[in-house]
mmCIF file with all atom_site columns, C-alpha atoms in Angstrom:
data_model
loop_
_atom_site.group_PDB
_atom_site.id
_atom_site.type_symbol
_atom_site.label_atom_id
_atom_site.label_alt_id
_atom_site.label_comp_id
_atom_site.label_asym_id
_atom_site.label_entity_id
_atom_site.label_seq_id
_atom_site.pdbx_PDB_ins_code
_atom_site.Cartn_x
_atom_site.Cartn_y
_atom_site.Cartn_z
_atom_site.occupancy
_atom_site.B_iso_or_equiv
_atom_site.pdbx_formal_charge
_atom_site.auth_seq_id
_atom_site.auth_comp_id
_atom_site.auth_asym_id
_atom_site.auth_atom_id
_atom_site.pdbx_PDB_model_num
ATOM 1   C CA . LEU I 1 1   ? 0.000  0.000  0.000   1.00 0.00 ? 1   LEU I CA 1
ATOM 2   C CA . LEU I 1 2   ? 2.846  2.379  0.824   1.00 0.00 ? 2   LEU I CA 1
ATOM 3   C CA . SER I 1 3   ? 4.623  1.662  -2.473  1.00 0.00 ? 3   SER I CA 1
ATOM 4   C CA . ALA I 1 4   ? 1.376  2.276  -4.383  1.00 0.00 ? 4   ALA I CA 1
ATOM 5   C CA . GLY I 1 5   ? 1.019  5.626  -2.620  1.00 0.00 ? 5   GLY I CA 1
ATOM 6   C CA . VAL I 1 6   ? 4.597  6.572  -3.482  1.00 0.00 ? 6   VAL I CA 1
ATOM 7   C CA . ALA I 1 7   ? 4.026  5.554  -7.115  1.00 0.00 ? 7   ALA I CA 1
ATOM 8   C CA . VAL I 1 8   ? 0.810  7.605  -7.364  1.00 0.00 ? 8   VAL I CA 1
ATOM 9   C CA . TYR I 1 9   ? 2.537  10.592 -5.801  1.00 0.00 ? 9   TYR I CA 1
ATOM 10  C CA . GLY I 1 10  ? 5.444  10.212 -8.258  1.00 0.00 ? 10  GLY I CA 1
ATOM 11  C CA . PHE I 1 11  ? 3.103  10.083 -11.245 1.00 0.00 ? 11  PHE I CA 1
ATOM 12  C CA . TRP I 1 12  ? 1.240  13.121 -9.942  1.00 0.00 ? 12  TRP I CA 1
ATOM 13  C CA . ARG I 1 13  ? 4.474  15.113 -9.578  1.00 0.00 ? 13  ARG I CA 1
ATOM 14  C CA . VAL I 1 14  ? 5.660  14.183 -13.071 1.00 0.00 ? 14  VAL I CA 1
ATOM 15  C CA . HIS I 1 15  ? 2.281  15.120 -14.528 1.00 0.00 ? 15  HIS I CA 1
ATOM 16  C CA . ARG I 1 16  ? 2.226  18.408 -12.637 1.00 0.00 ? 16  ARG I CA 1
ATOM 17  C CA . PHE I 1 17  ? 5.682  19.431 -13.856 1.00 0.00 ? 17  PHE I CA 1
ATOM 18  C CA . SER I 1 18  ? 4.931  18.346 -17.424 1.00 0.00 ? 18  SER I CA 1
ATOM 19  C CA . VAL I 1 19  ? 1.863  20.625 -17.393 1.00 0.00 ? 19  VAL I CA 1
ATOM 20  C CA . LEU I 1 20  ? 3.571  23.573 -15.703 1.00 0.00 ? 20  LEU I CA 1
ATOM 21  C CA . ARG I 1 21  ? 6.623  23.657 -17.937 1.00 0.00 ? 21  ARG I CA 1
ATOM 22  C CA . PRO I 1 22  ? 4.824  24.650 -21.181 1.00 0.00 ? 22  PRO I CA 1
ATOM 23  C CA . GLU I 1 23  ? 2.810  27.251 -19.263 1.00 0.00 ? 23  GLU I CA 1
ATOM 24  C CA . ARG I 1 24  ? 5.982  28.683 -17.758 1.00 0.00 ? 24  ARG I CA 1
ATOM 25  C CA . ASP I 1 25  ? 7.735  28.694 -21.147 1.00 0.00 ? 25  ASP I CA 1
ATOM 26  C CA . GLU I 1 26  ? 4.806  30.472 -22.821 1.00 0.00 ? 26  GLU I CA 1
ATOM 27  C CA . PHE I 1 27  ? 4.687  33.036 -20.014 1.00 0.00 ? 27  PHE I CA 1
ATOM 28  C CA . TYR I 1 28  ? 8.442  33.621 -20.324 1.00 0.00 ? 28  TYR I CA 1
ATOM 29  C CA . LYS I 1 29  ? 8.093  34.117 -24.083 1.00 0.00 ? 29  LYS I CA 1
ATOM 30  C CA . ARG I 1 30  ? 5.435  36.760 -23.462 1.00 0.00 ? 30  ARG I CA 1
ATOM 31  C CA . VAL I 1 31  ? 7.661  38.455 -20.856 1.00 0.00 ? 31  VAL I CA 1
ATOM 32  C CA . GLN I 1 32  ? 10.560 38.531 -23.327 1.00 0.00 ? 32  GLN I CA 1
ATOM 33  C CA . ASP I 1 33  ? 8.310  39.980 -26.045 1.00 0.00 ? 33  ASP I CA 1
ATOM 34  C CA . CYS I 1 34  ? 7.269  42.712 -23.626 1.00 0.00 ? 34  CYS I CA 1
ATOM 35  C CA . VAL I 1 35  ? 10.919 43.338 -22.688 1.00 0.00 ? 35  VAL I CA 1
ATOM 36  C CA . ASP I 1 36  ? 11.685 43.912 -26.376 1.00 0.00 ? 36  ASP I CA 1
ATOM 37  C CA . VAL I 1 37  ? 8.870  46.484 -26.618 1.00 0.00 ? 37  VAL I CA 1
ATOM 38  C CA . VAL I 1 38  ? 10.102 48.228 -23.437 1.00 0.00 ? 38  VAL I CA 1
ATOM 39  C CA . ASN I 1 39  ? 13.651 48.418 -24.803 1.00 0.00 ? 39  ASN I CA 1
ATOM 40  C CA . ALA I 1 40  ? 12.392 49.918 -28.078 1.00 0.00 ? 40  ALA I CA 1
ATOM 41  C CA . ALA I 1 41  ? 10.207 52.423 -26.201 1.00 0.00 ? 41  ALA I CA 1
ATOM 42  C CA . ALA I 1 42  ? 13.100 53.456 -23.953 1.00 0.00 ? 42  ALA I CA 1
ATOM 43  C CA . LEU I 1 43  ? 15.316 53.995 -26.990 1.00 0.00 ? 43  LEU I CA 1
ATOM 44  C CA . THR I 1 44  ? 12.592 56.059 -28.703 1.00 0.00 ? 44  THR I CA 1
ATOM 45  C CA . ALA I 1 45  ? 12.053 58.157 -25.572 1.00 0.00 ? 45  ALA I CA 1
ATOM 46  C CA . SER I 1 46  ? 15.783 58.742 -25.247 1.00 0.00 ? 46  SER I CA 1
ATOM 47  C CA . LYS I 1 47  ? 16.034 59.888 -28.863 1.00 0.00 ? 47  LYS I CA 1
ATOM 48  C CA . LEU I 1 48  ? 13.031 62.182 -28.471 1.00 0.00 ? 48  LEU I CA 1
ATOM 49  C CA . TRP I 1 49  ? 14.389 63.824 -25.335 1.00 0.00 ? 49  TRP I CA 1
ATOM 50  C CA . ARG I 1 50  ? 17.698 64.513 -27.078 1.00 0.00 ? 50  ARG I CA 1
ATOM 51  C CA . GLN I 1 51  ? 16.015 66.786 -29.639 1.00 0.00 ? 51  GLN I CA 1
ATOM 52  C CA . PRO I 1 52  ? 13.867 69.910 -29.253 1.00 0.00 ? 52  PRO I CA 1
ATOM 53  C CA . GLY I 1 53  ? 10.114 69.436 -29.144 1.00 0.00 ? 53  GLY I CA 1
ATOM 54  C CA . GLU I 1 54  ? 9.224  71.428 -32.258 1.00 0.00 ? 54  GLU I CA 1
ATOM 55  C CA . THR I 1 55  ? 10.924 69.204 -34.839 1.00 0.00 ? 55  THR I CA 1
ATOM 56  C CA . ALA I 1 56  ? 8.695  67.174 -37.156 1.00 0.00 ? 56  ALA I CA 1
ATOM 57  C CA . GLU I 1 57  ? 10.600 64.008 -36.303 1.00 0.00 ? 57  GLU I CA 1
ATOM 58  C CA . ALA I 1 58  ? 9.892  64.579 -32.613 1.00 0.00 ? 58  ALA I CA 1
ATOM 59  C CA . GLU I 1 59  ? 6.166  64.996 -33.273 1.00 0.00 ? 59  GLU I CA 1
ATOM 60  C CA . GLY I 1 60  ? 5.964  61.677 -35.156 1.00 0.00 ? 60  GLY I CA 1
ATOM 61  C CA . GLY I 1 61  ? 8.126  59.977 -32.557 1.00 0.00 ? 61  GLY I CA 1
ATOM 62  C CA . VAL I 1 62  ? 5.832  61.076 -29.742 1.00 0.00 ? 62  VAL I CA 1
ATOM 63  C CA . GLU I 1 63  ? 2.947  59.201 -31.333 1.00 0.00 ? 63  GLU I CA 1
ATOM 64  C CA . ASP I 1 64  ? 5.134  56.101 -31.726 1.00 0.00 ? 64  ASP I CA 1
ATOM 65  C CA . LEU I 1 65  ? 6.188  56.366 -28.092 1.00 0.00 ? 65  LEU I CA 1
ATOM 66  C CA . GLN I 1 66  ? 2.598  56.733 -26.904 1.00 0.00 ? 66  GLN I CA 1
ATOM 67  C CA . ASP I 1 67  ? 1.594  53.677 -28.965 1.00 0.00 ? 67  ASP I CA 1
ATOM 68  C CA . ALA I 1 68  ? 4.468  51.690 -27.453 1.00 0.00 ? 68  ALA I CA 1
ATOM 69  C CA . ILE I 1 69  ? 3.492  52.740 -23.905 1.00 0.00 ? 69  ILE I CA 1
ATOM 70  C CA . THR I 1 70  ? -0.107 51.637 -24.588 1.00 0.00 ? 70  THR I CA 1
ATOM 71  C CA . ASP I 1 71  ? 1.172  48.335 -25.978 1.00 0.00 ? 71  ASP I CA 1
ATOM 72  C CA . ILE I 1 72  ? 3.336  47.781 -22.882 1.00 0.00 ? 72  ILE I CA 1
ATOM 73  C CA . ALA I 1 73  ? 0.400  48.554 -20.586 1.00 0.00 ? 73  ALA I CA 1
ATOM 74  C CA . GLN I 1 74  ? -1.780 46.008 -22.399 1.00 0.00 ? 74  GLN I CA 1
ATOM 75  C CA . ARG I 1 75  ? 0.932  43.351 -22.342 1.00 0.00 ? 75  ARG I CA 1
ATOM 76  C CA . LEU I 1 76  ? 1.577  43.876 -18.628 1.00 0.00 ? 76  LEU I CA 1
ATOM 77  C CA . ALA I 1 77  ? -2.172 43.706 -17.916 1.00 0.00 ? 77  ALA I CA 1
ATOM 78  C CA . PHE I 1 78  ? -2.313 40.401 -19.793 1.00 0.00 ? 78  PHE I CA 1
ATOM 79  C CA . LEU I 1 79  ? 0.627  39.036 -17.803 1.00 0.00 ? 79  LEU I CA 1
ATOM 80  C CA . LYS I 1 80  ? -0.963 40.204 -14.546 1.00 0.00 ? 80  LYS I CA 1
ATOM 81  C CA . ASN I 1 81  ? -4.263 38.511 -15.478 1.00 0.00 ? 81  ASN I CA 1
ATOM 82  C CA . ALA I 1 82  ? -2.471 35.299 -16.449 1.00 0.00 ? 82  ALA I CA 1
ATOM 83  C CA . GLU I 1 83  ? -0.488 35.176 -13.197 1.00 0.00 ? 83  GLU I CA 1
ATOM 84  C CA . THR I 1 84  ? -1.735 37.379 -10.365 1.00 0.00 ? 84  THR I CA 1
ATOM 85  C CA . THR I 1 85  ? 1.585  37.367 -8.509  1.00 0.00 ? 85  THR I CA 1
ATOM 86  C CA . TYR I 1 86  ? 3.317  38.978 -11.508 1.00 0.00 ? 86  TYR I CA 1
ATOM 87  C CA . ASP I 1 87  ? 3.305  42.654 -10.579 1.00 0.00 ? 87  ASP I CA 1
ATOM 88  C CA . VAL I 1 88  ? 5.513  45.401 -11.996 1.00 0.00 ? 88  VAL I CA 1
ATOM 89  C CA . GLU I 1 89  ? 2.922  48.196 -12.162 1.00 0.00 ? 89  GLU I CA 1
ATOM 90  C CA . ALA I 1 90  ? 4.814  50.633 -9.918  1.00 0.00 ? 90  ALA I CA 1
ATOM 91  C CA . VAL I 1 91  ? 7.995  50.325 -11.971 1.00 0.00 ? 91  VAL I CA 1
ATOM 92  C CA . PHE I 1 92  ? 6.010  50.694 -15.205 1.00 0.00 ? 92  PHE I CA 1
ATOM 93  C CA . ALA I 1 93  ? 4.348  53.847 -13.855 1.00 0.00 ? 93  ALA I CA 1
ATOM 94  C CA . GLU I 1 94  ? 7.789  55.329 -13.126 1.00 0.00 ? 94  GLU I CA 1
ATOM 95  C CA . PHE I 1 95  ? 9.003  54.473 -16.635 1.00 0.00 ? 95  PHE I CA 1
ATOM 96  C CA . LYS I 1 96  ? 5.870  55.934 -18.216 1.00 0.00 ? 96  LYS I CA 1
ATOM 97  C CA . ARG I 1 97  ? 6.166  59.126 -16.180 1.00 0.00 ? 97  ARG I CA 1
ATOM 98  C CA . THR I 1 98  ? 9.842  59.585 -17.011 1.00 0.00 ? 98  THR I CA 1
ATOM 99  C CA . ALA I 1 99  ? 9.487  58.791 -20.703 1.00 0.00 ? 99  ALA I CA 1
ATOM 100 C CA . THR I 1 100 ? 6.387  60.859 -21.466 1.00 0.00 ? 100 THR I CA 1
ATOM 101 C CA . LEU I 1 101 ? 6.054  63.687 -18.927 1.00 0.00 ? 101 LEU I CA 1
ATOM 102 C CA . ASN I 1 102 ? 5.940  67.001 -20.872 1.00 0.00 ? 102 ASN I CA 1
ATOM 103 C CA . ILE I 1 103 ? 7.330  65.354 -24.003 1.00 0.00 ? 103 ILE I CA 1
ATOM 104 C CA . GLU I 1 104 ? 4.498  66.788 -26.133 1.00 0.00 ? 104 GLU I CA 1
ATOM 105 C CA . LYS I 1 105 ? 5.154  70.332 -24.969 1.00 0.00 ? 105 LYS I CA 1
ATOM 106 C CA . ARG I 1 106 ? 5.899  72.646 -27.898 1.00 0.00 ? 106 ARG I CA 1
ATOM 107 C CA . GLY I 1 107 ? 9.091  74.578 -27.571 1.00 0.00 ? 107 GLY I CA 1
ATOM 108 C CA . ARG I 1 108 ? 10.627 72.265 -24.998 1.00 0.00 ? 108 ARG I CA 1
ATOM 109 C CA . PRO I 1 109 ? 14.413 72.177 -25.216 1.00 0.00 ? 109 PRO I CA 1
ATOM 110 C CA . ALA I 1 110 ? 16.447 69.029 -25.720 1.00 0.00 ? 110 ALA I CA 1
ATOM 111 C CA . ASP I 1 111 ? 17.115 67.388 -22.366 1.00 0.00 ? 111 ASP I CA 1
ATOM 112 C CA . PRO I 1 112 ? 19.901 64.768 -22.339 1.00 0.00 ? 112 PRO I CA 1
ATOM 113 C CA . GLN I 1 113 ? 19.478 64.201 -18.609 1.00 0.00 ? 113 GLN I CA 1
ATOM 114 C CA . THR I 1 114 ? 15.843 63.134 -19.041 1.00 0.00 ? 114 THR I CA 1
ATOM 115 C CA . ALA I 1 115 ? 16.907 61.044 -22.056 1.00 0.00 ? 115 ALA I CA 1
ATOM 116 C CA . ASP I 1 116 ? 19.371 59.155 -19.871 1.00 0.00 ? 116 ASP I CA 1
ATOM 117 C CA . GLU I 1 117 ? 16.750 58.801 -17.140 1.00 0.00 ? 117 GLU I CA 1
ATOM 118 C CA . ALA I 1 118 ? 14.270 57.318 -19.639 1.00 0.00 ? 118 ALA I CA 1
ATOM 119 C CA . ARG I 1 119 ? 16.847 54.703 -20.697 1.00 0.00 ? 119 ARG I CA 1
ATOM 120 C CA . ARG I 1 120 ? 17.691 53.950 -17.055 1.00 0.00 ? 120 ARG I CA 1
ATOM 121 C CA . THR I 1 121 ? 14.068 53.477 -16.002 1.00 0.00 ? 121 THR I CA 1
ATOM 122 C CA . GLY I 1 122 ? 13.504 51.322 -19.100 1.00 0.00 ? 122 GLY I CA 1
ATOM 123 C CA . ARG I 1 123 ? 16.372 49.047 -18.053 1.00 0.00 ? 123 ARG I CA 1
ATOM 124 C CA . TYR I 1 124 ? 15.014 49.010 -14.516 1.00 0.00 ? 124 TYR I CA 1
ATOM 125 C CA . LEU I 1 125 ? 11.573 47.982 -15.818 1.00 0.00 ? 125 LEU I CA 1
ATOM 126 C CA . THR I 1 126 ? 13.010 45.124 -17.881 1.00 0.00 ? 126 THR I CA 1
ATOM 127 C CA . HIS I 1 127 ? 15.006 43.955 -14.875 1.00 0.00 ? 127 HIS I CA 1
ATOM 128 C CA . ALA I 1 128 ? 11.883 44.125 -12.679 1.00 0.00 ? 128 ALA I CA 1
ATOM 129 C CA . MET I 1 129 ? 9.911  42.135 -15.266 1.00 0.00 ? 129 MET I CA 1
ATOM 130 C CA . GLN I 1 130 ? 12.488 39.366 -15.377 1.00 0.00 ? 130 GLN I CA 1
ATOM 131 C CA . THR I 1 131 ? 12.852 39.326 -11.586 1.00 0.00 ? 131 THR I CA 1
ATOM 132 C CA . ALA I 1 132 ? 9.065  39.100 -11.216 1.00 0.00 ? 132 ALA I CA 1
ATOM 133 C CA . PHE I 1 133 ? 9.067  36.139 -13.609 1.00 0.00 ? 133 PHE I CA 1
ATOM 134 C CA . PHE I 1 134 ? 11.653 34.254 -11.577 1.00 0.00 ? 134 PHE I CA 1
ATOM 135 C CA . THR I 1 135 ? 9.753  35.085 -8.386  1.00 0.00 ? 135 THR I CA 1
ATOM 136 C CA . THR I 1 136 ? 6.481  33.893 -9.914  1.00 0.00 ? 136 THR I CA 1
ATOM 137 C CA . PHE I 1 137 ? 8.036  30.684 -11.284 1.00 0.00 ? 137 PHE I CA 1
ATOM 138 C CA . PRO I 1 138 ? 10.767 29.804 -8.772  1.00 0.00 ? 138 PRO I CA 1
ATOM 139 C CA . ALA I 1 139 ? 11.428 26.376 -10.299 1.00 0.00 ? 139 ALA I CA 1
ATOM 140 C CA . THR I 1 140 ? 13.247 28.052 -13.192 1.00 0.00 ? 140 THR I CA 1
ATOM 141 C CA . LYS I 1 141 ? 15.594 29.726 -10.742 1.00 0.00 ? 141 LYS I CA 1
ATOM 142 C CA . ARG I 1 142 ? 16.964 26.585 -9.116  1.00 0.00 ? 142 ARG I CA 1
ATOM 143 C CA . GLY I 1 143 ? 18.090 24.558 -12.105 1.00 0.00 ? 143 GLY I CA 1
ATOM 144 C CA . GLY I 1 144 ? 18.690 20.822 -12.177 1.00 0.00 ? 144 GLY I CA 1
ATOM 145 C CA . GLY I 1 145 ? 20.106 19.278 -9.035  1.00 0.00 ? 145 GLY I CA 1
ATOM 146 C CA . LEU I 1 146 ? 21.779 16.257 -10.657 1.00 0.00 ? 146 LEU I CA 1
ATOM 147 C CA . ARG I 1 147 ? 23.105 18.301 -13.558 1.00 0.00 ? 147 ARG I CA 1
ATOM 148 C CA . ARG I 1 148 ? 24.654 20.759 -11.113 1.00 0.00 ? 148 ARG I CA 1
ATOM 149 C CA . TRP I 1 149 ? 26.120 17.921 -9.045  1.00 0.00 ? 149 TRP I CA 1
ATOM 150 C CA . PHE I 1 150 ? 27.792 16.366 -12.096 1.00 0.00 ? 150 PHE I CA 1
ATOM 151 C CA . GLN I 1 151 ? 29.101 19.736 -13.301 1.00 0.00 ? 151 GLN I CA 1
ATOM 152 C CA . ARG I 1 152 ? 30.691 20.724 -10.027 1.00 0.00 ? 152 ARG I CA 1
ATOM 153 C CA . GLN I 1 153 ? 34.448 21.035 -9.912  1.00 0.00 ? 153 GLN I CA 1
ATOM 154 C CA . PRO I 1 154 ? 36.391 18.280 -8.186  1.00 0.00 ? 154 PRO I CA 1
ATOM 155 C CA . ARG I 1 155 ? 37.886 19.356 -4.914  1.00 0.00 ? 155 ARG I CA 1
ATOM 156 C CA . ASP I 1 156 ? 41.585 20.016 -4.843  1.00 0.00 ? 156 ASP I CA 1
ATOM 157 C CA . ALA I 1 157 ? 43.367 17.142 -3.055  1.00 0.00 ? 157 ALA I CA 1
ATOM 158 C CA . SER I 1 158 ? 45.719 19.492 -1.234  1.00 0.00 ? 158 SER I CA 1
ATOM 159 C CA . LYS I 1 159 ? 42.765 21.405 0.228   1.00 0.00 ? 159 LYS I CA 1
ATOM 160 C CA . ALA I 1 160 ? 40.992 18.199 1.224   1.00 0.00 ? 160 ALA I CA 1
ATOM 161 C CA . ALA I 1 161 ? 44.071 16.961 3.116   1.00 0.00 ? 161 ALA I CA 1
ATOM 162 C CA . SER I 1 162 ? 44.398 20.087 5.241   1.00 0.00 ? 162 SER I CA 1
#
């Protein structure tokens, strides 16, 4: 009876991991897609802040940036709905504020400091997204136990003797 219980438990664990892995991989793919959009938006914001607000290129770029911010918001909402523990809203709000605050203002001067800040908060958002993924799915953080055991370096004999 005990061996049957152990066997059932083993089958349950294997089934559970075989179901969770594709879900985790799909979620990670969506996170990476969102990271790509954030990186592009941060680059666009940085370029826009490095030029004065009245240029035609800046006006077209503002619309592209606003579309990218909307896209990021929708992607993050989807990720949050798919996994309720995945939460990066505060970091996204900081990125959005830095990247878009007063960017539409006519006659605004170029501001390299804000451009650098937009890139920095974009990197911080991508880092927060990846950290939230590994917090949400901790199994991906640990790695394989046996694989790690076989890959470990042999101990130095001189250290073992002392």
